Amino acid sequence: MKRIINFAKFSSVKIGGEHEVTVVDSIDDDVRDAVLIGGANNILISPNPPKMAILSKKFDYINLNGDELEIGGASKSGKIFSFAKKHDIAGFEILQNIPGTLGGLVFMNAGLLGLSISDSLTHVLLARGWVPKSEIDFSYRHSGINEPIFGAKFKIKKGFLQSFADEINKKRSDQPKGASFGSCFTNPQGDFAGRLIEAVGLKGHAIGGAKFSEKHANFLINFNNATFFDATELIELAKRRVSESFGIELKTEVVIL
């Protein structure tokens, strides 16, 4: 089944046109040459993107099996957070007020304050079946997975910490408002992308309708109907200036399609 998605409305950064997307109903569907878009929360869509796909509601589930939690790739972060809180399951406090679906969270190994979604993960469901964590190259904001993620299993540890969830909530509530990807770049080792962008004079800098936030320079904000080219030009400017000034190569956390 196909679906037309207007990415200017659907994506978190509100940039992009209308594009056809394949709706995946089964793990057996052949979408090897397509990019799964999840909730399009850290995706920048070009005028001519590759083939794209999105998981159907069949992959929106959470199953509690003894000391194991199985979550479908289309399950939203808010739903997962609420389930973990209700069932006193630790490790999902980091999902407080973070957008996204399970598949996207695992793909980018989402996290905060030194913790990541992969910490309690045991298996990922790919087209070839359940793949153990030991075969996946998880690292900071990276999974190394270059194929559709249909679900994941987690080892349950009791003890949901509301105080930690509140700390996460406070940290995220201080982040800039407006249409954005969240963090635009990953933090280089031993430093912060926001500090580097500010240091090269780009905090608050705008190109067209896109700017680096005055509140946090690592947030690219669509403040006035930004185009794909506004955003990419701003991203490339930051990478170039930081490289020239510090010899550091900034790497995008946002996925550009």
Coordinates of N, CA and C in Angstrom, one line a residue:
M1 N 0.8 -1.2 0.0 CA 0.0 0.0 0.0 C 0.9 1.3 0.0
K2 N 0.4 2.3 -0.7 CA 1.2 3.5 -0.8 C 0.4 4.6 0.0
R3 N 1.1 5.6 0.4 CA 0.6 6.8 1.1 C 1.3 8.0 0.7
I4 N 0.6 9.1 0.5 CA 1.2 10.4 0.2 C 1.4 11.2 1.5
I5 N 2.6 11.6 1.8 CA 2.9 12.3 3.0 C 3.4 13.7 2.7
N6 N 2.8 14.7 3.3 CA 3.3 16.1 3.1 C 4.3 16.3 4.3
F7 N 5.6 16.4 4.0 CA 6.6 16.5 5.0 C 6.6 17.8 5.6
A8 N 6.1 18.9 5.0 CA 6.0 20.2 5.6 C 5.1 20.2 6.8
K9 N 4.2 19.2 6.8 CA 3.3 19.0 8.0 C 3.7 17.9 8.9
F10 N 4.2 16.8 8.3 CA 4.5 15.6 9.0 C 5.8 15.6 9.8
S11 N 6.8 16.2 9.2 CA 8.2 16.1 9.8 C 8.3 17.1 11.0
S12 N 9.1 16.9 11.9 CA 9.3 17.7 13.1 C 9.8 19.1 12.7
V13 N 10.6 19.2 11.6 CA 11.2 20.5 11.2 C 10.3 21.2 10.2
K14 N 9.3 20.5 9.8 CA 8.3 21.1 8.9 C 8.9 21.6 7.6
I15 N 9.8 20.8 7.0 CA 10.4 21.1 5.7 C 10.2 19.9 4.8
G16 N 9.8 20.1 3.5 CA 9.7 19.1 2.6 C 8.3 19.1 1.8
G17 N 8.3 18.5 0.7 CA 7.1 18.5 -0.1 C 6.3 17.2 0.1
E18 N 5.4 16.9 -0.8 CA 4.6 15.7 -0.8 C 5.3 14.6 -1.5
H19 N 5.4 13.4 -0.9 CA 6.1 12.3 -1.5 C 5.4 11.0 -1.2
E20 N 5.5 10.1 -2.1 CA 4.9 8.7 -1.9 C 5.7 7.9 -1.0
V21 N 5.0 7.3 0.0 CA 5.7 6.4 1.0 C 5.0 5.1 1.0
T22 N 5.8 4.0 1.0 CA 5.3 2.6 1.1 C 4.9 2.3 2.6
V23 N 3.7 1.8 2.8 CA 3.3 1.4 4.1 C 3.6 -0.1 4.3
V24 N 4.4 -0.4 5.3 CA 4.9 -1.8 5.5 C 3.9 -2.5 6.5
D25 N 3.3 -3.6 6.1 CA 2.4 -4.4 6.9 C 3.0 -5.6 7.5
S26 N 4.1 -6.1 6.9 CA 4.7 -7.4 7.3 C 6.2 -7.3 7.2
I27 N 6.8 -8.1 8.1 CA 8.3 -8.2 8.1 C 8.8 -8.8 6.7
D28 N 7.9 -9.5 6.0 CA 8.3 -10.1 4.7 C 8.2 -9.1 3.6
D29 N 7.6 -7.9 3.8 CA 7.5 -6.9 2.7 C 9.0 -6.5 2.3
D30 N 9.2 -6.5 1.0 CA 10.5 -6.1 0.5 C 10.7 -4.6 0.5
V31 N 11.3 -4.1 1.5 CA 11.6 -2.7 1.6 C 13.1 -2.5 1.8
R32 N 13.9 -3.4 1.3 CA 15.4 -3.3 1.5 C 16.0 -2.1 0.8
D33 N 15.4 -1.6 -0.2 CA 15.9 -0.4 -0.9 C 15.2 0.9 -0.5
A34 N 14.4 0.8 0.6 CA 13.7 2.0 1.1 C 14.2 2.4 2.4
V35 N 14.0 3.7 2.7 CA 14.4 4.2 4.0 C 13.2 4.4 4.9
L36 N 13.2 3.7 6.1 CA 12.1 3.9 7.0 C 12.1 5.3 7.7
I37 N 11.0 6.0 7.7 CA 11.0 7.4 8.1 C 10.5 7.5 9.6
G38 N 9.9 6.5 10.1 CA 9.4 6.6 11.5 C 8.5 7.8 11.6
G39 N 8.7 8.6 12.7 CA 7.9 9.8 12.9 C 8.5 11.0 12.2
A40 N 9.6 10.8 11.4 CA 10.2 11.9 10.7 C 10.7 13.0 11.7
N41 N 11.2 12.6 12.8 CA 11.6 13.6 13.8 C 13.0 14.1 13.7
N42 N 13.9 13.4 13.0 CA 15.2 13.9 12.8 C 15.6 13.6 11.4
I43 N 14.7 13.9 10.5 CA 14.9 13.7 9.1 C 14.7 15.0 8.3
L44 N 15.5 15.3 7.3 CA 15.4 16.4 6.4 C 15.2 15.9 5.0
I45 N 14.0 16.1 4.5 CA 13.7 15.6 3.2 C 14.0 16.5 2.0
S46 N 14.8 16.0 1.1 CA 15.2 16.8 -0.1 C 14.0 16.8 -1.1
P47 N 14.1 17.6 -2.2 CA 13.1 17.6 -3.2 C 13.0 16.3 -4.0
N48 N 14.1 15.5 -3.9 CA 14.2 14.2 -4.6 C 14.7 13.1 -3.7
P49 N 14.0 12.7 -2.7 CA 14.4 11.7 -1.7 C 14.5 10.3 -2.3
P50 N 15.2 9.4 -1.7 CA 15.1 8.0 -2.1 C 13.8 7.4 -1.8
K51 N 13.6 6.1 -2.1 CA 12.4 5.5 -1.8 C 12.2 5.4 -0.2
M52 N 11.0 5.7 0.2 CA 10.8 5.8 1.7 C 9.6 4.8 2.1
A53 N 9.6 4.4 3.3 CA 8.6 3.5 3.8 C 8.3 3.9 5.3
I54 N 7.1 3.4 5.7 CA 6.7 3.7 7.1 C 6.0 2.5 7.6
L55 N 6.2 2.1 8.8 CA 5.6 0.9 9.4 C 4.1 1.2 9.7
S56 N 3.3 0.1 9.4 CA 1.8 0.3 9.7 C 1.6 0.1 11.2
K57 N 0.3 0.2 11.6 CA -0.1 0.1 13.0 C 0.1 -1.3 13.5
K58 N 0.3 -2.3 12.6 CA 0.6 -3.6 13.1 C 1.9 -3.7 13.9
F59 N 2.8 -2.7 13.7 CA 4.0 -2.7 14.5 C 4.0 -1.8 15.7
D60 N 2.8 -1.4 16.0 CA 2.6 -0.5 17.2 C 2.0 -1.3 18.4
Y61 N 3.0 -1.9 19.1 CA 2.6 -2.8 20.2 C 3.6 -2.9 21.3
I62 N 3.2 -3.2 22.5 CA 4.2 -3.5 23.6 C 3.7 -4.7 24.3
N63 N 4.6 -5.7 24.4 CA 4.3 -7.0 25.0 C 5.2 -7.3 26.2
L64 N 4.6 -7.6 27.3 CA 5.4 -7.9 28.5 C 5.4 -9.4 28.7
N65 N 6.6 -10.0 28.6 CA 6.7 -11.4 28.7 C 7.8 -11.8 29.8
G66 N 7.3 -12.0 31.0 CA 8.2 -12.3 32.1 C 9.2 -11.2 32.3
D67 N 10.5 -11.5 32.2 CA 11.5 -10.5 32.4 C 11.9 -9.8 31.1
E68 N 11.1 -9.9 30.1 CA 11.4 -9.4 28.8 C 10.3 -8.5 28.2
L69 N 10.7 -7.4 27.6 CA 9.7 -6.4 27.0 C 10.0 -6.4 25.5
E70 N 8.9 -6.7 24.8 CA 9.0 -6.6 23.3 C 8.2 -5.4 22.8
I71 N 8.8 -4.6 22.0 CA 8.2 -3.3 21.5 C 8.3 -3.3 20.0
G72 N 7.1 -2.9 19.4 CA 7.1 -2.8 17.9 C 7.7 -1.5 17.5
G73 N 8.3 -1.6 16.3 CA 9.0 -0.4 15.7 C 8.2 0.8 15.5
A74 N 6.9 0.7 15.4 CA 6.0 1.9 15.2 C 5.5 2.5 16.5
S75 N 5.9 1.9 17.6 CA 5.4 2.4 18.9 C 6.0 3.7 19.2
K76 N 5.2 4.7 19.6 CA 5.7 6.0 19.9 C 6.4 6.1 21.3
S77 N 7.3 7.0 21.4 CA 8.1 7.1 22.6 C 7.2 7.4 23.8
G78 N 6.2 8.3 23.7 CA 5.3 8.6 24.8 C 4.6 7.4 25.3
K79 N 4.2 6.5 24.4 CA 3.5 5.3 24.8 C 4.4 4.4 25.5
I80 N 5.6 4.2 25.1 CA 6.6 3.4 25.8 C 6.9 3.9 27.2
F81 N 7.1 5.2 27.3 CA 7.4 5.9 28.5 C 6.3 5.6 29.5
S82 N 5.0 5.8 29.1 CA 3.9 5.6 30.0 C 3.8 4.2 30.4
F83 N 4.0 3.2 29.5 CA 4.0 1.8 29.8 C 5.0 1.5 30.9
A84 N 6.3 2.0 30.7 CA 7.3 1.7 31.6 C 7.0 2.3 33.0
K85 N 6.5 3.4 33.0 CA 6.1 4.1 34.3 C 5.0 3.3 35.0
K86 N 4.0 2.9 34.3 CA 2.9 2.1 34.9 C 3.4 0.8 35.4
H87 N 4.3 0.1 34.8 CA 4.8 -1.2 35.2 C 6.1 -1.2 35.9
D88 N 6.5 0.0 36.3 CA 7.7 0.2 37.2 C 9.0 -0.4 36.5
I89 N 9.2 -0.1 35.2 CA 10.3 -0.6 34.5 C 11.3 0.5 34.3
A90 N 12.6 0.2 34.8 CA 13.6 1.2 34.7 C 14.3 1.2 33.3
G91 N 14.9 2.3 33.0 CA 15.7 2.5 31.8 C 15.0 3.2 30.7
F92 N 13.7 3.5 30.9 CA 13.0 4.2 29.8 C 12.6 5.7 30.3
E93 N 13.2 6.1 31.4 CA 13.0 7.5 31.8 C 13.5 8.5 30.8
I94 N 14.5 8.1 30.0 CA 15.1 9.0 29.0 C 14.1 9.3 27.9
L95 N 13.0 8.6 27.8 CA 12.0 8.9 26.8 C 11.0 10.0 27.2
Q96 N 11.2 10.5 28.3 CA 10.3 11.6 28.8 C 10.4 12.8 27.8
N97 N 9.3 13.1 27.1 CA 9.2 14.3 26.2 C 10.2 14.2 25.1
I98 N 10.6 13.0 24.6 CA 11.4 12.9 23.4 C 10.5 12.4 22.3
P99 N 10.4 13.0 21.1 CA 9.6 12.5 20.1 C 10.2 11.3 19.4
G100 N 9.4 10.6 18.7 CA 10.0 9.5 17.9 C 9.2 8.2 18.1
T101 N 9.6 7.2 17.2 CA 9.1 5.8 17.3 C 10.2 4.9 17.7
L102 N 9.9 3.7 18.2 CA 10.9 2.8 18.7 C 12.0 2.5 17.6
G103 N 11.6 2.3 16.4 CA 12.5 2.1 15.3 C 13.5 3.2 15.1
G104 N 13.1 4.4 15.1 CA 14.0 5.6 15.0 C 14.8 5.8 16.2
L105 N 14.3 5.5 17.4 CA 15.1 5.6 18.6 C 16.2 4.7 18.7
V106 N 16.0 3.4 18.2 CA 17.0 2.4 18.2 C 18.0 2.7 17.1
F107 N 17.5 3.1 15.9 CA 18.4 3.5 14.8 C 19.4 4.5 15.2
M108 N 19.0 5.5 15.9 CA 20.0 6.6 16.3 C 20.5 6.4 17.7
N109 N 20.1 5.3 18.3 CA 20.6 5.0 19.7 C 20.3 6.2 20.6
A110 N 19.1 6.7 20.6 CA 18.7 7.9 21.3 C 19.0 7.8 22.8
G111 N 19.3 9.0 23.4 CA 19.5 9.0 24.8 C 19.8 10.4 25.3
L112 N 20.2 10.4 26.6 CA 20.5 11.7 27.3 C 21.2 11.4 28.6
L113 N 22.1 12.4 29.0 CA 22.8 12.3 30.2 C 23.6 11.0 30.4
G114 N 24.2 10.6 29.3 CA 25.1 9.4 29.3 C 24.4 8.1 29.2
L115 N 23.0 8.1 29.1 CA 22.3 6.9 28.9 C 21.7 6.8 27.5
S116 N 21.5 5.5 27.0 CA 21.0 5.3 25.7 C 19.9 4.2 25.7
I117 N 19.1 4.3 24.6 CA 18.0 3.3 24.5 C 18.6 1.9 24.4
S118 N 19.8 1.7 23.9 CA 20.4 0.4 23.8 C 20.9 -0.2 25.1
D119 N 20.9 0.5 26.2 CA 21.5 0.0 27.4 C 20.9 -1.3 27.9
S120 N 19.5 -1.4 27.8 CA 18.9 -2.6 28.3 C 18.4 -3.5 27.1
L121 N 18.7 -3.1 25.9 CA 18.2 -3.8 24.7 C 19.0 -5.1 24.6
T122 N 18.3 -6.2 24.2 CA 18.9 -7.5 24.0 C 18.9 -8.0 22.5
H123 N 17.8 -7.6 21.8 CA 17.6 -8.1 20.4 C 16.9 -7.0 19.6
V124 N 17.2 -7.0 18.3 CA 16.5 -6.1 17.4 C 15.9 -7.0 16.3
L125 N 14.7 -6.7 15.9 CA 14.0 -7.4 14.8 C 14.2 -6.8 13.5
L126 N 15.0 -7.5 12.7 CA 15.3 -7.1 11.3 C 14.6 -8.0 10.3
A127 N 14.8 -7.8 9.0 CA 14.1 -8.7 8.1 C 14.5 -10.1 8.2
R128 N 15.8 -10.4 8.6 CA 16.3 -11.7 8.8 C 15.9 -12.4 10.1
G129 N 15.2 -11.6 10.9 CA 14.8 -12.2 12.2 C 15.3 -11.4 13.4
W130 N 15.3 -12.1 14.6 CA 15.8 -11.4 15.8 C 17.3 -11.5 15.8
V131 N 17.9 -10.3 15.9 CA 19.4 -10.2 15.9 C 19.9 -9.8 17.3
P132 N 20.8 -10.6 17.9 CA 21.2 -10.2 19.3 C 22.1 -8.9 19.3
K133 N 22.0 -8.2 20.4 CA 22.7 -6.9 20.5 C 24.2 -7.1 20.2
S134 N 24.8 -8.2 20.5 CA 26.2 -8.5 20.3 C 26.6 -8.4 18.9
E135 N 25.7 -8.5 18.0 CA 26.0 -8.4 16.5 C 25.7 -7.0 16.0
I136 N 25.4 -6.1 16.8 CA 25.1 -4.7 16.4 C 26.1 -3.7 17.0
D137 N 26.5 -2.8 16.2 CA 27.6 -1.9 16.5 C 27.1 -0.6 17.2
F138 N 26.5 -0.7 18.4 CA 25.9 0.4 19.0 C 27.1 1.3 19.6
S139 N 26.9 2.6 19.4 CA 27.8 3.6 20.0 C 27.0 4.9 20.2
Y140 N 27.7 5.9 20.6 CA 27.0 7.2 20.9 C 26.2 7.7 19.6
R141 N 24.9 7.7 19.8 CA 23.9 8.2 18.8 C 24.1 7.4 17.5
H142 N 24.4 6.2 17.6 CA 24.7 5.4 16.4 C 24.4 3.9 16.6
S143 N 23.8 3.2 15.6 CA 23.6 1.8 15.8 C 24.3 1.0 14.7
G144 N 24.6 1.6 13.6 CA 25.2 0.9 12.5 C 24.2 0.1 11.7
I145 N 22.9 0.2 12.1 CA 21.9 -0.6 11.4 C 21.4 0.2 10.1
N146 N 21.6 -0.4 9.0 CA 21.2 0.2 7.7 C 20.1 -0.5 7.0
E147 N 19.1 -1.0 7.8 CA 18.0 -1.7 7.2 C 16.8 -1.4 8.2
P148 N 15.6 -1.7 7.7 CA 14.4 -1.4 8.6 C 14.4 -2.2 9.9
I149 N 14.0 -1.4 11.0 CA 13.9 -2.0 12.3 C 12.5 -2.2 12.6
F150 N 12.1 -3.4 12.8 CA 10.6 -3.8 13.0 C 10.3 -3.9 14.5
G151 N 11.2 -4.0 15.3 CA 10.9 -4.1 16.8 C 12.2 -4.4 17.6
A152 N 12.1 -4.5 18.9 CA 13.2 -4.7 19.7 C 12.8 -5.4 21.0
K153 N 13.7 -6.1 21.6 CA 13.4 -6.7 22.9 C 14.4 -6.1 24.0
F154 N 13.9 -6.0 25.2 CA 14.6 -5.4 26.3 C 14.5 -6.2 27.5
K155 N 15.7 -6.3 28.3 CA 15.7 -7.0 29.5 C 15.1 -6.1 30.6
I156 N 14.1 -6.6 31.3 CA 13.4 -5.8 32.3 C 14.2 -5.6 33.6
K157 N 14.3 -4.4 34.0 CA 14.9 -4.1 35.3 C 13.9 -3.2 36.1
K158 N 13.4 -3.7 37.2 CA 12.4 -2.9 38.0 C 13.0 -1.7 38.6
G159 N 12.2 -0.7 38.8 CA 12.6 0.5 39.5 C 12.6 1.8 38.7
F160 N 11.4 2.1 38.1 CA 11.3 3.3 37.3 C 11.5 4.5 38.3
L161 N 12.4 5.4 37.9 CA 12.7 6.5 38.8 C 12.0 7.8 38.3
Q162 N 11.0 8.2 39.0 CA 10.2 9.4 38.6 C 11.1 10.6 38.7
S163 N 12.0 10.6 39.7 CA 12.9 11.8 40.0 C 13.8 12.0 38.8
F164 N 14.3 10.9 38.2 CA 15.2 11.0 37.0 C 14.4 11.4 35.8
A165 N 13.1 10.9 35.7 CA 12.3 11.4 34.6 C 12.0 12.8 34.7
D166 N 11.8 13.3 35.9 CA 11.6 14.8 36.1 C 12.8 15.6 35.7
E167 N 14.0 15.0 36.0 CA 15.3 15.7 35.6 C 15.4 15.8 34.1
I168 N 15.0 14.7 33.4 CA 15.1 14.7 32.0 C 14.1 15.7 31.4
N169 N 12.9 15.7 32.0 CA 11.8 16.6 31.6 C 12.3 18.1 31.7
K170 N 12.9 18.4 32.8 CA 13.4 19.8 33.0 C 14.5 20.1 32.0
K171 N 15.4 19.2 31.7 CA 16.4 19.5 30.8 C 15.8 19.7 29.4
R172 N 14.8 18.9 29.0 CA 14.2 19.1 27.7 C 13.3 20.3 27.6
S173 N 12.7 20.7 28.7 CA 11.8 21.9 28.7 C 12.6 23.1 28.5
D174 N 13.9 23.1 28.8 CA 14.8 24.2 28.6 C 15.3 24.4 27.2
Q175 N 15.0 23.4 26.3 CA 15.4 23.4 25.0 C 14.6 24.4 24.1
P176 N 15.2 24.8 23.0 CA 14.4 25.8 22.2 C 13.1 25.3 21.7
K177 N 12.2 26.2 21.5 CA 10.9 25.8 21.0 C 10.9 26.1 19.5
G178 N 9.9 25.5 18.8 CA 9.8 25.7 17.3 C 10.1 24.5 16.6
A179 N 9.9 24.5 15.3 CA 10.1 23.3 14.4 C 11.6 23.1 14.2
S180 N 12.0 21.9 14.6 CA 13.4 21.5 14.6 C 13.6 20.0 14.5
F181 N 14.8 19.6 14.5 CA 15.2 18.2 14.5 C 15.5 17.8 16.0
G182 N 15.5 18.7 16.9 CA 16.2 18.5 18.1 C 17.7 18.8 17.9
S183 N 18.6 18.1 18.4 CA 20.0 18.4 18.1 C 20.3 18.2 16.6
C184 N 21.0 19.1 16.0 CA 21.4 19.1 14.6 C 22.6 18.2 14.4
F185 N 23.6 18.4 15.3 CA 24.9 17.6 15.2 C 25.1 16.8 16.5
T186 N 25.8 15.7 16.4 CA 26.2 15.0 17.5 C 27.4 15.7 18.2
N187 N 27.5 15.5 19.5 CA 28.6 16.2 20.2 C 30.0 15.4 19.9
P188 N 31.0 16.2 19.4 CA 32.3 15.5 19.3 C 32.9 15.1 20.6
Q189 N 33.7 14.1 20.6 CA 34.3 13.7 21.9 C 35.0 14.8 22.7
G190 N 34.6 14.9 23.9 CA 35.2 15.9 24.8 C 34.7 17.4 24.6
D191 N 33.7 17.6 23.7 CA 33.2 18.9 23.5 C 31.7 18.9 23.2
F192 N 31.2 20.1 22.9 CA 29.8 20.2 22.6 C 29.6 20.9 21.3
A193 N 28.7 20.4 20.4 CA 28.5 21.0 19.1 C 27.9 22.4 19.3
G194 N 27.0 22.6 20.2 CA 26.5 23.9 20.4 C 27.5 25.0 20.8
R195 N 28.5 24.6 21.6 CA 29.6 25.5 22.0 C 30.4 25.9 20.8
L196 N 30.7 24.9 20.0 CA 31.5 25.1 18.8 C 30.8 26.0 17.8
I197 N 29.5 25.8 17.6 CA 28.8 26.6 16.6 C 28.7 28.1 17.2
E198 N 28.5 28.2 18.5 CA 28.5 29.6 19.0 C 29.8 30.2 18.9
A199 N 30.9 29.5 19.1 CA 32.3 30.0 19.1 C 32.6 30.5 17.7
V200 N 32.0 30.0 16.7 CA 32.4 30.5 15.3 C 31.3 31.5 14.8
G201 N 30.5 32.0 15.8 CA 29.7 33.2 15.5 C 28.4 32.8 14.8
L202 N 27.9 31.6 14.9 CA 26.7 31.2 14.2 C 25.5 31.1 15.1
K203 N 25.6 31.3 16.4 CA 24.4 31.3 17.3 C 23.4 32.4 16.8
G204 N 22.2 32.0 16.5 CA 21.2 33.0 16.0 C 21.4 33.3 14.5
H205 N 22.4 32.8 13.9 CA 22.6 33.1 12.5 C 21.5 32.4 11.6
A206 N 21.0 33.1 10.6 CA 19.9 32.6 9.8 C 20.3 32.6 8.3
I207 N 19.8 31.7 7.6 CA 19.8 31.6 6.1 C 18.4 31.3 5.7
G208 N 17.8 32.3 5.0 CA 16.4 32.1 4.6 C 15.6 32.0 5.8
G209 N 14.8 30.9 5.9 CA 13.9 30.7 7.0 C 14.4 29.8 8.1
A210 N 15.7 29.4 8.0 CA 16.3 28.5 8.9 C 17.4 29.3 9.8
K211 N 17.5 29.0 11.0 CA 18.5 29.6 11.9 C 19.0 28.7 13.0
F212 N 20.2 28.9 13.5 CA 20.6 28.2 14.7 C 20.0 29.0 15.9
S213 N 19.4 28.4 16.8 CA 18.6 29.0 17.8 C 19.5 29.9 18.7
E214 N 19.0 31.1 19.1 CA 19.7 32.0 20.0 C 19.8 31.3 21.4
K215 N 18.9 30.4 21.7 CA 18.9 29.7 23.0 C 19.9 28.6 23.1
H216 N 20.0 27.8 22.0 CA 21.0 26.7 22.0 C 21.4 26.5 20.5
A217 N 22.7 26.8 20.3 CA 23.2 26.9 18.9 C 23.1 25.6 18.1
N218 N 23.0 24.4 18.8 CA 22.9 23.1 18.1 C 21.5 22.8 17.7
F219 N 20.6 23.7 17.9 CA 19.2 23.5 17.4 C 19.0 24.4 16.1
L220 N 18.7 23.7 15.0 CA 18.4 24.4 13.8 C 16.8 24.5 13.8
I221 N 16.4 25.8 13.7 CA 15.0 26.1 13.8 C 14.4 26.6 12.5
N222 N 13.3 26.0 12.1 CA 12.6 26.5 10.9 C 11.6 27.6 11.4
F223 N 12.0 28.8 11.3 CA 11.2 29.9 11.9 C 10.4 30.7 10.9
N224 N 10.6 30.4 9.6 CA 9.9 31.2 8.6 C 9.9 30.4 7.3
N225 N 9.2 29.3 7.2 CA 9.0 28.5 6.0 C 10.3 28.2 5.3
A226 N 11.2 27.7 6.1 CA 12.5 27.3 5.6 C 12.4 26.2 4.5
T227 N 13.4 26.3 3.5 CA 13.4 25.3 2.5 C 14.5 24.3 2.9
F228 N 14.6 23.2 2.1 CA 15.6 22.2 2.3 C 17.0 22.9 2.1
F229 N 17.1 23.8 1.1 CA 18.4 24.4 0.8 C 18.8 25.4 1.8
D230 N 17.8 26.1 2.5 CA 18.1 26.9 3.6 C 18.8 26.1 4.7
A231 N 18.2 25.0 5.0 CA 18.7 24.2 6.1 C 20.1 23.6 5.8
T232 N 20.2 23.0 4.6 CA 21.5 22.4 4.2 C 22.6 23.4 4.1
E233 N 22.3 24.6 3.6 CA 23.4 25.6 3.5 C 23.8 26.0 4.9
L234 N 22.9 26.1 5.8 CA 23.3 26.5 7.2 C 24.1 25.4 7.9
I235 N 23.7 24.1 7.6 CA 24.4 23.0 8.2 C 25.9 23.0 7.6
E236 N 26.0 23.1 6.3 CA 27.3 23.1 5.7 C 28.2 24.3 6.2
L237 N 27.6 25.4 6.4 CA 28.3 26.6 6.9 C 28.9 26.3 8.3
A238 N 28.1 25.7 9.1 CA 28.6 25.4 10.5 C 29.7 24.4 10.4
K239 N 29.6 23.3 9.6 CA 30.6 22.3 9.4 C 31.9 22.9 9.0
R240 N 31.8 23.8 8.0 CA 33.0 24.4 7.4 C 33.7 25.4 8.4
R241 N 32.9 26.2 9.1 CA 33.6 27.1 10.0 C 34.2 26.4 11.2
V242 N 33.5 25.4 11.7 CA 34.1 24.6 12.9 C 35.3 23.9 12.4
S243 N 35.3 23.3 11.2 CA 36.5 22.6 10.7 C 37.7 23.6 10.6
E244 N 37.4 24.8 10.0 CA 38.5 25.8 9.8 C 39.0 26.3 11.1
S245 N 38.2 26.5 12.1 CA 38.6 27.1 13.4 C 39.2 26.1 14.4
F246 N 38.6 24.9 14.4 CA 39.0 24.0 15.4 C 39.5 22.6 14.9
G247 N 39.5 22.4 13.6 CA 39.9 21.2 13.0 C 39.0 20.0 13.4
I248 N 37.8 20.3 13.8 CA 36.8 19.3 14.2 C 35.8 19.1 13.1
E249 N 35.5 17.9 12.7 CA 34.5 17.6 11.7 C 33.1 17.3 12.5
L250 N 32.2 18.3 12.4 CA 30.9 18.1 12.9 C 30.1 17.0 12.1
K251 N 29.5 16.1 12.8 CA 28.7 15.1 12.2 C 27.2 15.3 12.5
T252 N 26.4 15.3 11.4 CA 25.0 15.5 11.6 C 24.3 14.4 12.4
E253 N 23.4 14.8 13.3 CA 22.5 13.8 14.0 C 21.3 13.6 13.1
V254 N 20.9 14.7 12.4 CA 19.8 14.6 11.5 C 20.2 13.8 10.3
V255 N 19.2 13.0 9.8 CA 19.4 12.2 8.6 C 18.9 13.0 7.4
I256 N 19.7 13.3 6.4 CA 19.4 14.0 5.2 C 19.1 13.1 4.1
L257 N 17.8 13.1 3.6 CA 17.4 12.2 2.5 C 17.2 12.9 1.2

